[in-house]
Coordinates of C-alpha atoms and ligand atoms in Angstrom, one line a residue:
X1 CA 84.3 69.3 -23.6
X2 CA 81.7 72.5 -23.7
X3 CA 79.2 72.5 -21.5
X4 CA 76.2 73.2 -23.9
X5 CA 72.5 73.6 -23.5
X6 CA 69.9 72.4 -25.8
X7 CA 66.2 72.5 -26.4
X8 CA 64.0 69.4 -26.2
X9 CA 60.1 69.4 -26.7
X10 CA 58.0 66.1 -25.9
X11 CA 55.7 66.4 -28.4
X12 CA 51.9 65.8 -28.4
X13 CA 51.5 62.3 -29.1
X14 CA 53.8 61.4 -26.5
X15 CA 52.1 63.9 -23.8
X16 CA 48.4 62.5 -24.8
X17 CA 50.1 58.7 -23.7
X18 CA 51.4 59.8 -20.7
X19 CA 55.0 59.8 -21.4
X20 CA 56.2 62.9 -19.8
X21 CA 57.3 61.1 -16.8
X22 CA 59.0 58.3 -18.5
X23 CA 60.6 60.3 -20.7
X24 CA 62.3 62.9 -18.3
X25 CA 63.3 60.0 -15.7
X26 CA 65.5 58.8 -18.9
X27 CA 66.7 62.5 -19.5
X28 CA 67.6 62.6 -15.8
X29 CA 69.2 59.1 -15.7
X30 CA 71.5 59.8 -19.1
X31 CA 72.7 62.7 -16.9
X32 CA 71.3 65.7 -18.1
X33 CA 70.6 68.2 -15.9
X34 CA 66.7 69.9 -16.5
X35 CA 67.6 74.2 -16.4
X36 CA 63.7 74.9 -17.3
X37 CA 60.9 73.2 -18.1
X38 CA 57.2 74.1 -18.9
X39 CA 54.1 72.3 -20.2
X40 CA 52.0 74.5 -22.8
X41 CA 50.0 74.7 -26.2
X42 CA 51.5 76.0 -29.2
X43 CA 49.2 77.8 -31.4
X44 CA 49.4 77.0 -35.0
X45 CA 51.3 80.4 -36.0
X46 CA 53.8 79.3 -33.6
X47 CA 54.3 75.8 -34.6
X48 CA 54.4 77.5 -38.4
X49 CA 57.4 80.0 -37.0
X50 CA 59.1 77.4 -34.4
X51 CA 59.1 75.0 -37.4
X52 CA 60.0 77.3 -40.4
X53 CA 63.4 75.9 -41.6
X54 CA 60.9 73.2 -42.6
X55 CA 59.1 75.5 -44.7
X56 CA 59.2 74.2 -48.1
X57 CA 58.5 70.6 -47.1
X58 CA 56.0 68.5 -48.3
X59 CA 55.1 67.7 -44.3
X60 CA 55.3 71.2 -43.2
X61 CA 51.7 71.6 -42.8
X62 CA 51.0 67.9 -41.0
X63 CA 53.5 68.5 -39.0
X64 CA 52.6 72.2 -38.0
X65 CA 48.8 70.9 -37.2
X66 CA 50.0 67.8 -35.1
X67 CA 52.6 69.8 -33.4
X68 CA 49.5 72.4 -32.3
X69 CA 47.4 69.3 -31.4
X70 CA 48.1 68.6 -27.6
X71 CA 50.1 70.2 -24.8
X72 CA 53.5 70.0 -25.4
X73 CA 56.5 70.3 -23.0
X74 CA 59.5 72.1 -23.7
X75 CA 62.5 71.8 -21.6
X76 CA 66.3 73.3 -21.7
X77 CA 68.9 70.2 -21.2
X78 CA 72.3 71.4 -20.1
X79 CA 75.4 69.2 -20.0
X80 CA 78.9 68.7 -21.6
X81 CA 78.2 68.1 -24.9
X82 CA 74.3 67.9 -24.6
X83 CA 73.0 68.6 -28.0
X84 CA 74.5 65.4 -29.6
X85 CA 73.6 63.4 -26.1
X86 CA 70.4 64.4 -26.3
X87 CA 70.3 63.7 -30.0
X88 CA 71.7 60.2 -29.2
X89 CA 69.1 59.0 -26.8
X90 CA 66.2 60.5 -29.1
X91 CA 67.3 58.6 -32.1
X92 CA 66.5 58.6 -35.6
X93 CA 63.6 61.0 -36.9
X94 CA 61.6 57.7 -37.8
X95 CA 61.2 55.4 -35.0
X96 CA 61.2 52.6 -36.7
X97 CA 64.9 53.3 -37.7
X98 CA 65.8 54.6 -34.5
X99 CA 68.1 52.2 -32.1
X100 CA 67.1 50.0 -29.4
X101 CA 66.4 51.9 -26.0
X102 CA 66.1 55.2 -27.8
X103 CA 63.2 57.1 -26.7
X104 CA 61.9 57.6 -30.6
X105 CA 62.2 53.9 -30.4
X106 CA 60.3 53.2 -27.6
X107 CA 57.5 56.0 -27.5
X108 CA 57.3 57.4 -30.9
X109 CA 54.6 56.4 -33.8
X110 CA 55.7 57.3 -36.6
X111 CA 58.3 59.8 -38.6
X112 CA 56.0 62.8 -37.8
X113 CA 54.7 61.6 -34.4
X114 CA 58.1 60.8 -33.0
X115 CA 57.5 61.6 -29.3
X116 CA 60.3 64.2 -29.2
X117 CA 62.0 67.2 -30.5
X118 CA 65.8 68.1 -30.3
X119 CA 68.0 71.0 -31.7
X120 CA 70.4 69.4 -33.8
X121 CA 73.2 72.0 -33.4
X122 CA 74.7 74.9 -31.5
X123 CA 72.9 77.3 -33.9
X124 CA 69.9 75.9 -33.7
X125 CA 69.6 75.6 -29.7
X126 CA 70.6 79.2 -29.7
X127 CA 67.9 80.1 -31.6
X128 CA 65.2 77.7 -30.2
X129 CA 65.6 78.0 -26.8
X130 CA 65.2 81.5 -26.6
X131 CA 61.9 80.9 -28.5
X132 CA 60.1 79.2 -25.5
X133 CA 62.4 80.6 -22.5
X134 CA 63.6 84.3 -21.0
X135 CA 66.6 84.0 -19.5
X136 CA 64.9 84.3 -15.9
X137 CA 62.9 80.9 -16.4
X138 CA 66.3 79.0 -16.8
X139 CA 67.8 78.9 -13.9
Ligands
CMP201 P1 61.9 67.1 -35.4 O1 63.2 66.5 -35.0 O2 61.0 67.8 -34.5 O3 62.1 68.0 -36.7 C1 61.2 68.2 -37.7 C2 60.0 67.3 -37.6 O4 59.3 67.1 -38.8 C3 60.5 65.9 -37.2 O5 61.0 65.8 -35.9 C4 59.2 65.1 -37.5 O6 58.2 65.3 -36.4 C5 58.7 65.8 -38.7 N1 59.1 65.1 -39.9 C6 60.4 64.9 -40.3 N2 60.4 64.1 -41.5 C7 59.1 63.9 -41.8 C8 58.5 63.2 -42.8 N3 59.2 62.6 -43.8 N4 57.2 63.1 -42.8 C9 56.5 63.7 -41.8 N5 57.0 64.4 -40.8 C10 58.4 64.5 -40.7

């Protein structure tokens, strides 16, 4: 199996709780290795452009403003096959229809405020991590 690398955010609601810690220690313990990491604020153009596949959606907006709420950390997750293992212990997008022990499950709110962000295929990781990190800040 590839050894992949994929994006993941923890997003503001789960930051303002204090979940950072909890939610890397479960990152670290499924095995997936942390390459770069970063806490910062996203401004509302670049939640608008980070987020643009969503575009046309009727949440697009919300979820723009909310994402540009709070400090955010973003983080590049390497491991064989990492974009579906990190997928896996997110969850589903709405918490309350994510599996036990998932972190959605245990730290999210609700479908927009769902504690975490994950690139959901090769494509997409090789276009959103690039978007927060150079190449010297992975290491
Ligand atoms: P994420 O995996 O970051 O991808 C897009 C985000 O949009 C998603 O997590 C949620 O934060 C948000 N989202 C998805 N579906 C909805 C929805 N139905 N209503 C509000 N926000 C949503």
């Amino acid at each position: 199996m590839a050894i992949e690398r994929t994006l993941a955010i923890i997003k503001p609601d789960a930051v303002r709780r204090g979940f950072i810690g909890d939610i890397l220690k479960q990152i670290q313990a499924a095995g997936l290795m942390v390459r770069g990491l970063r806490m910062m604020r996203l401004a509302t153009a670049q939640a608008e452009l980070f987020y643009e596949i969503h575009r046309a959606r009727p949440f697009y907006g919300s979820l723009c403003a909310y994402m540009s709420s709070g400090p955010v950390v973003v983080a590049v997750l390497e491991g064989e096959n990492a974009i579906a293992r990190w997928r896996d212990l997110m969850g589903a997008t709405d918490p309350a229809k994510a599996a036990v022990g998932t972190i959605r499950k245990q730290f999210g709110i609700d479908v927009e405020q769902n504690a975490v962000h994950g690139s959901d295929a090769a494509e997409t990781a090789a276009r959103e991590i690039p978007f927060f990190f150079s190449a010297l800040e992975i290491v």
